[in-house]
Amino acid sequence: MDLKGKTTIVTGASQGIGAAIALDIASNGARVALVDIQEEKLKMVADLIRKNGGEAYSYAADVSNFDQVVAVTEKIIKTLEKIDHLVNNAGITRDNLLMRMKEEEWDAVLAVNLKGVFNFSKAVIRNMMGKRYGRIVNISSVVGLMGNAGQTNYSASKAGVIGITKSLAREVASRGITVNAVAPGYIATEMTDKLSEEVKEMFMGLIPMKRFGTPEEIAKAVRFFLSDDAAYITGQVLSVNGGMLM
Ligand code: NAP
């Protein structure tokens, strides 16, 4: 799955799944534009990619802020000349039972996880349409498919990501652009590290493979959707969850 010369934006790229995606695709030839809210951590990932012989550029932006996203996309096009691929990976959790959930917790999660996907997709789509080629991969979640107590905001945002994936896939298919989603199960990252041992055990009990997934396992699924091997696949959701939801 060669990505040589393809210019790819990865959001939320400074750690966890986003960093693993950036490292994986860069080592398969992609030129990677890393985007995250914190610039310092991003530079460490960019340095690692360059040390491994890859090409990486870092950009600070809040994906929930449309103006910042447009500005950063313009900068990326100026430097890299084109955008072939977009991976909408940035995401947050603000877990609480609905009864206790604050309006700010609902708004923050929807703004980053769902509006962030709208913002970046809108910012890059004209460039892709002009070239009659593009790949967009959105990171959803098993929770967007099955729900989870304490995550009404997060599961709504991730189900919404599937809706935008399918609708945009229909809008741009005739222009050579595919739009797909990867729905990870429980993956060991900082996002899941903060869960209590009790909740971790509860999740483990739901996973037939009896282990948590790794960010690298998600990166491989994303690379497949970005590659020419997936050229005739669009509007799909690929679950990578150890059998947690079948
Ligand atoms: P993570 O370790 O928390 O990494 C998420 C990254 O996104 C962080 O670098 C974070 O920066 C960045 N980010 C947060 N808000 C942002 C914003 N407004 N603009 C730009 N960047 C922002 O999470 P992860 O586990 O790698 O998750 C990556 C994606 O996979 C998310 O969409 C998540 O919902 C999804 N996912 C994860 C799992 C799992 O089990 N880990 C399962 C299913 C789906 P800061 O650290 O500075 O906030």
Short mmCIF file of C-alpha atoms and ligand atoms in Angstrom, two decimals:
data_model
loop_
_atom_site.label_atom_id
_atom_site.label_comp_id
_atom_site.label_asym_id
_atom_site.label_seq_id
_atom_site.Cartn_x
_atom_site.Cartn_y
_atom_site.Cartn_z
CA MET A 1 0.00 0.00 0.00
CA ASP A 2 2.29 2.68 -1.35
CA LEU A 3 1.35 6.30 -0.56
CA LYS A 4 4.40 7.85 -2.26
CA GLY A 5 4.00 11.56 -2.95
CA LYS A 6 0.50 11.75 -1.49
CA THR A 7 -0.08 14.81 0.69
CA THR A 8 -2.07 13.91 3.79
CA ILE A 9 -3.50 15.99 6.62
CA VAL A 10 -3.87 14.15 9.95
CA THR A 11 -5.69 15.99 12.75
CA GLY A 12 -5.07 15.29 16.43
CA ALA A 13 -1.67 14.01 15.34
CA SER A 14 0.44 14.77 18.39
CA GLN A 15 -0.30 11.56 20.31
CA GLY A 16 -2.27 8.31 20.41
CA ILE A 17 -4.05 7.11 17.29
CA GLY A 18 -3.31 10.29 15.28
CA ALA A 19 0.45 10.04 15.89
CA ALA A 20 0.39 6.33 14.96
CA ILE A 21 -1.48 7.13 11.71
CA ALA A 22 1.02 9.89 10.85
CA LEU A 23 4.03 7.64 11.52
CA ASP A 24 2.53 4.73 9.57
CA ILE A 25 1.58 6.66 6.44
CA ALA A 26 4.83 8.66 6.43
CA SER A 27 6.80 5.42 6.52
CA ASN A 28 4.75 4.34 3.47
CA GLY A 29 5.72 7.44 1.48
CA ALA A 30 3.06 10.04 2.34
CA ARG A 31 4.02 13.69 2.92
CA VAL A 32 2.24 14.44 6.17
CA ALA A 33 0.76 17.71 7.46
CA LEU A 34 0.26 17.20 11.20
CA VAL A 35 -2.42 19.31 12.87
CA ASP A 36 -3.13 19.55 16.59
CA ILE A 37 -4.15 22.12 19.15
CA GLN A 38 -0.72 22.01 20.88
CA GLU A 39 2.31 22.81 18.73
CA GLU A 40 5.05 21.51 21.08
CA LYS A 41 3.94 17.86 21.12
CA LEU A 42 3.38 17.97 17.36
CA LYS A 43 7.00 18.88 16.74
CA MET A 44 8.14 15.73 18.54
CA VAL A 45 6.07 13.58 16.15
CA ALA A 46 7.32 15.54 13.12
CA ASP A 47 10.94 15.10 14.30
CA LEU A 48 10.42 11.36 14.71
CA ILE A 49 8.98 11.07 11.18
CA ARG A 50 11.95 13.00 9.74
CA LYS A 51 14.41 10.89 11.74
CA ASN A 52 12.84 7.82 10.08
CA GLY A 53 13.42 9.41 6.65
CA GLY A 54 9.87 10.72 6.14
CA GLU A 55 8.46 14.17 5.33
CA ALA A 56 6.37 15.99 7.95
CA TYR A 57 5.16 19.54 8.67
CA SER A 58 3.37 20.67 11.83
CA TYR A 59 0.53 23.16 12.18
CA ALA A 60 -1.31 24.30 15.31
CA ALA A 61 -5.07 24.71 14.94
CA ASP A 62 -8.25 24.04 16.85
CA VAL A 63 -10.35 21.82 14.57
CA SER A 64 -13.57 23.20 16.08
CA ASN A 65 -12.69 26.73 14.88
CA PHE A 66 -13.67 27.13 11.21
CA ASP A 67 -11.51 30.22 10.58
CA GLN A 68 -8.41 28.54 12.05
CA VAL A 69 -9.06 25.44 9.93
CA VAL A 70 -9.40 27.48 6.72
CA ALA A 71 -6.24 29.48 7.53
CA VAL A 72 -4.19 26.37 8.26
CA THR A 73 -5.48 24.60 5.13
CA GLU A 74 -4.37 27.59 3.03
CA LYS A 75 -0.92 27.42 4.65
CA ILE A 76 -0.68 23.69 3.93
CA ILE A 77 -1.67 24.17 0.27
CA LYS A 78 0.93 26.98 -0.03
CA THR A 79 3.69 24.72 1.29
CA LEU A 80 2.66 21.31 -0.10
CA GLU A 81 0.77 22.56 -3.19
CA LYS A 82 -2.12 20.09 -2.94
CA ILE A 83 -4.12 17.97 -0.53
CA ASP A 84 -4.71 14.35 -1.53
CA HIS A 85 -5.86 12.84 1.76
CA LEU A 86 -7.51 14.02 4.97
CA VAL A 87 -7.73 11.98 8.18
CA ASN A 88 -10.19 13.56 10.64
CA ASN A 89 -8.91 12.03 13.87
CA ALA A 90 -8.96 14.79 16.54
CA GLY A 91 -11.42 13.94 19.29
CA ILE A 92 -12.21 14.50 22.96
CA THR A 93 -14.38 12.99 25.69
CA ARG A 94 -16.29 14.77 28.48
CA ASP A 95 -18.07 11.79 30.06
CA ASN A 96 -21.05 12.16 32.36
CA LEU A 97 -24.49 10.68 32.81
CA LEU A 98 -27.00 12.74 30.85
CA MET A 99 -28.74 13.64 34.09
CA ARG A 100 -25.53 15.36 35.27
CA MET A 101 -24.08 16.45 31.95
CA LYS A 102 -23.39 20.14 31.66
CA GLU A 103 -24.32 21.99 28.50
CA GLU A 104 -20.60 22.87 28.06
CA GLU A 105 -19.69 19.16 28.10
CA TRP A 106 -22.20 18.44 25.35
CA ASP A 107 -21.12 21.47 23.27
CA ALA A 108 -17.36 20.85 23.62
CA VAL A 109 -17.56 17.23 22.42
CA LEU A 110 -19.87 18.02 19.49
CA ALA A 111 -17.71 21.00 18.49
CA VAL A 112 -14.47 19.02 18.26
CA ASN A 113 -15.67 15.55 17.23
CA LEU A 114 -18.40 16.48 14.76
CA LYS A 115 -18.04 20.12 13.71
CA GLY A 116 -14.28 19.52 13.41
CA VAL A 117 -14.99 16.92 10.71
CA PHE A 118 -17.29 19.36 8.89
CA ASN A 119 -14.71 22.17 9.14
CA PHE A 120 -11.75 20.26 7.71
CA SER A 121 -13.78 18.39 5.08
CA LYS A 122 -15.22 21.69 3.82
CA ALA A 123 -11.81 23.35 3.85
CA VAL A 124 -10.15 20.68 1.66
CA ILE A 125 -12.98 19.54 -0.61
CA ARG A 126 -12.54 22.12 -3.40
CA ASN A 127 -8.84 21.26 -3.72
CA MET A 128 -9.71 17.56 -4.01
CA MET A 129 -12.57 18.18 -6.45
CA GLY A 130 -10.33 20.27 -8.69
CA LYS A 131 -7.92 17.35 -8.98
CA ARG A 132 -10.75 14.80 -9.30
CA TYR A 133 -8.99 12.74 -6.63
CA GLY A 134 -9.15 12.56 -2.86
CA ARG A 135 -9.53 10.35 0.17
CA ILE A 136 -11.17 11.33 3.45
CA VAL A 137 -11.05 8.96 6.43
CA ASN A 138 -13.01 9.90 9.55
CA ILE A 139 -12.35 8.30 12.93
CA SER A 140 -15.67 7.29 14.49
CA SER A 141 -15.99 4.83 17.40
CA VAL A 142 -17.64 1.58 18.42
CA VAL A 143 -19.58 3.77 20.84
CA GLY A 144 -21.13 5.62 17.87
CA LEU A 145 -22.55 2.28 16.74
CA MET A 146 -23.64 0.72 20.05
CA GLY A 147 -23.93 3.61 22.54
CA ASN A 148 -22.41 3.72 26.02
CA ALA A 149 -23.83 4.88 29.34
CA GLY A 150 -22.07 8.08 30.38
CA GLN A 151 -21.23 9.06 26.80
CA THR A 152 -24.41 10.49 25.22
CA ASN A 153 -22.38 13.44 23.91
CA TYR A 154 -19.51 11.32 22.59
CA SER A 155 -21.70 8.59 21.03
CA ALA A 156 -23.91 11.22 19.37
CA SER A 157 -20.82 12.89 17.90
CA LYS A 158 -19.39 9.60 16.64
CA ALA A 159 -22.74 8.47 15.16
CA GLY A 160 -22.85 11.90 13.50
CA VAL A 161 -19.41 11.24 12.02
CA ILE A 162 -20.88 8.16 10.30
CA GLY A 163 -23.74 10.30 8.93
CA ILE A 164 -21.39 12.91 7.48
CA THR A 165 -19.19 10.13 6.05
CA LYS A 166 -22.06 8.54 4.12
CA SER A 167 -23.62 11.80 2.94
CA LEU A 168 -20.34 13.36 1.77
CA ALA A 169 -19.37 10.05 0.11
CA ARG A 170 -22.51 10.34 -2.04
CA GLU A 171 -21.82 14.01 -2.85
CA VAL A 172 -18.27 13.55 -4.12
CA ALA A 173 -18.06 9.97 -5.44
CA SER A 174 -18.33 11.10 -9.08
CA ARG A 175 -15.27 13.35 -8.57
CA GLY A 176 -12.93 10.49 -7.68
CA ILE A 177 -13.12 11.18 -3.94
CA THR A 178 -13.85 8.45 -1.40
CA VAL A 179 -15.05 9.09 2.15
CA ASN A 180 -14.91 6.28 4.70
CA ALA A 181 -14.83 5.84 8.48
CA VAL A 182 -12.88 3.64 10.85
CA ALA A 183 -14.67 2.77 14.09
CA PRO A 184 -12.10 1.73 16.70
CA GLY A 185 -13.08 -0.31 19.74
CA TYR A 186 -11.14 0.15 22.97
CA ILE A 187 -7.63 1.35 22.07
CA ALA A 188 -4.91 1.94 24.67
CA THR A 189 -4.13 5.69 24.51
CA GLU A 190 -4.19 8.68 26.88
CA MET A 191 -7.92 9.01 26.15
CA THR A 192 -8.67 5.58 27.65
CA ASP A 193 -5.86 5.67 30.25
CA LYS A 194 -7.91 8.00 32.41
CA LEU A 195 -10.82 5.52 32.77
CA SER A 196 -11.19 3.74 36.10
CA GLU A 197 -9.97 0.12 36.48
CA GLU A 198 -13.62 -0.87 36.90
CA VAL A 199 -14.64 0.62 33.54
CA LYS A 200 -11.56 -0.92 31.85
CA GLU A 201 -12.54 -4.35 33.21
CA MET A 202 -16.11 -3.83 31.99
CA PHE A 203 -14.82 -3.11 28.46
CA MET A 204 -12.40 -6.06 28.56
CA GLY A 205 -15.38 -8.31 29.37
CA LEU A 206 -17.02 -7.20 26.10
CA ILE A 207 -14.00 -7.98 23.88
CA PRO A 208 -13.89 -11.58 22.53
CA MET A 209 -10.16 -11.19 21.73
CA LYS A 210 -9.51 -10.39 25.41
CA ARG A 211 -7.12 -7.53 24.79
CA PHE A 212 -7.27 -3.81 24.02
CA GLY A 213 -6.30 -2.65 20.53
CA THR A 214 -3.20 -0.60 19.69
CA PRO A 215 -3.04 2.74 17.83
CA GLU A 216 -0.91 0.99 15.19
CA GLU A 217 -3.77 -1.43 14.45
CA ILE A 218 -6.06 1.52 13.72
CA ALA A 219 -3.38 3.15 11.57
CA LYS A 220 -3.25 0.10 9.28
CA ALA A 221 -7.02 0.27 8.64
CA VAL A 222 -6.72 4.00 7.85
CA ARG A 223 -3.80 3.34 5.47
CA PHE A 224 -5.94 0.79 3.61
CA PHE A 225 -8.70 3.36 2.99
CA LEU A 226 -6.10 5.90 1.80
CA SER A 227 -4.48 3.46 -0.61
CA ASP A 228 -5.36 2.61 -4.21
CA ASP A 229 -6.40 -0.84 -2.96
CA ALA A 230 -9.55 0.82 -1.56
CA ALA A 231 -10.32 2.88 -4.71
CA TYR A 232 -13.79 1.33 -5.17
CA ILE A 233 -14.82 1.55 -1.50
CA THR A 234 -16.75 4.58 -0.28
CA GLY A 235 -19.28 5.45 2.43
CA GLN A 236 -18.20 2.49 4.54
CA VAL A 237 -17.47 2.04 8.24
CA LEU A 238 -14.72 -0.42 9.13
CA SER A 239 -14.88 -1.70 12.72
CA VAL A 240 -11.52 -2.47 14.33
CA ASN A 241 -12.57 -3.66 17.75
CA GLY A 242 -11.41 -7.20 18.55
CA GLY A 243 -14.98 -8.43 18.02
CA MET A 244 -16.51 -6.10 20.63
CA LEU A 245 -19.40 -5.35 18.23
CA MET A 246 -20.22 -7.69 15.33
P1 NAP B 1 -5.96 11.23 22.43
O1 NAP B 1 -4.79 10.41 22.85
O2 NAP B 1 -6.67 12.05 23.45
O3 NAP B 1 -5.50 12.17 21.21
C1 NAP B 1 -6.37 13.10 20.62
C2 NAP B 1 -5.56 14.25 20.07
O4 NAP B 1 -6.47 15.21 19.53
C3 NAP B 1 -4.74 14.96 21.16
O5 NAP B 1 -3.46 15.26 20.69
C4 NAP B 1 -5.55 16.23 21.39
O6 NAP B 1 -4.78 17.31 21.86
C5 NAP B 1 -6.07 16.51 19.99
N1 NAP B 1 -7.17 17.46 20.03
C6 NAP B 1 -8.14 17.55 20.98
N2 NAP B 1 -8.93 18.59 20.71
C7 NAP B 1 -8.46 19.16 19.57
C8 NAP B 1 -8.87 20.28 18.81
N3 NAP B 1 -9.92 21.02 19.17
N4 NAP B 1 -8.16 20.61 17.71
C9 NAP B 1 -7.07 19.87 17.36
N5 NAP B 1 -6.65 18.81 18.03
C10 NAP B 1 -7.33 18.45 19.14
O7 NAP B 1 -7.08 10.33 21.75
P2 NAP B 1 -6.98 8.96 20.90
O8 NAP B 1 -7.37 7.85 21.78
O9 NAP B 1 -5.70 8.91 20.13
O10 NAP B 1 -8.20 9.20 19.91
C11 NAP B 1 -8.06 9.63 18.56
C12 NAP B 1 -9.43 9.51 17.89
O11 NAP B 1 -9.88 8.16 17.98
C13 NAP B 1 -10.50 10.36 18.56
O12 NAP B 1 -11.36 10.89 17.58
C14 NAP B 1 -11.23 9.38 19.43
O13 NAP B 1 -12.53 9.77 19.69
C15 NAP B 1 -11.17 8.14 18.55
N6 NAP B 1 -11.35 6.88 19.28
C16 NAP B 1 -10.51 6.51 20.27
C17 NAP B 1 -10.72 5.30 20.92
C18 NAP B 1 -9.83 4.81 22.02
O14 NAP B 1 -10.17 3.76 22.61
N7 NAP B 1 -8.72 5.47 22.31
C19 NAP B 1 -11.79 4.50 20.54
C20 NAP B 1 -12.64 4.90 19.53
C21 NAP B 1 -12.41 6.10 18.89
P3 NAP B 1 -4.73 17.57 23.48
O15 NAP B 1 -4.15 16.32 24.08
O16 NAP B 1 -3.90 18.76 23.61
O17 NAP B 1 -6.17 17.77 23.89
#
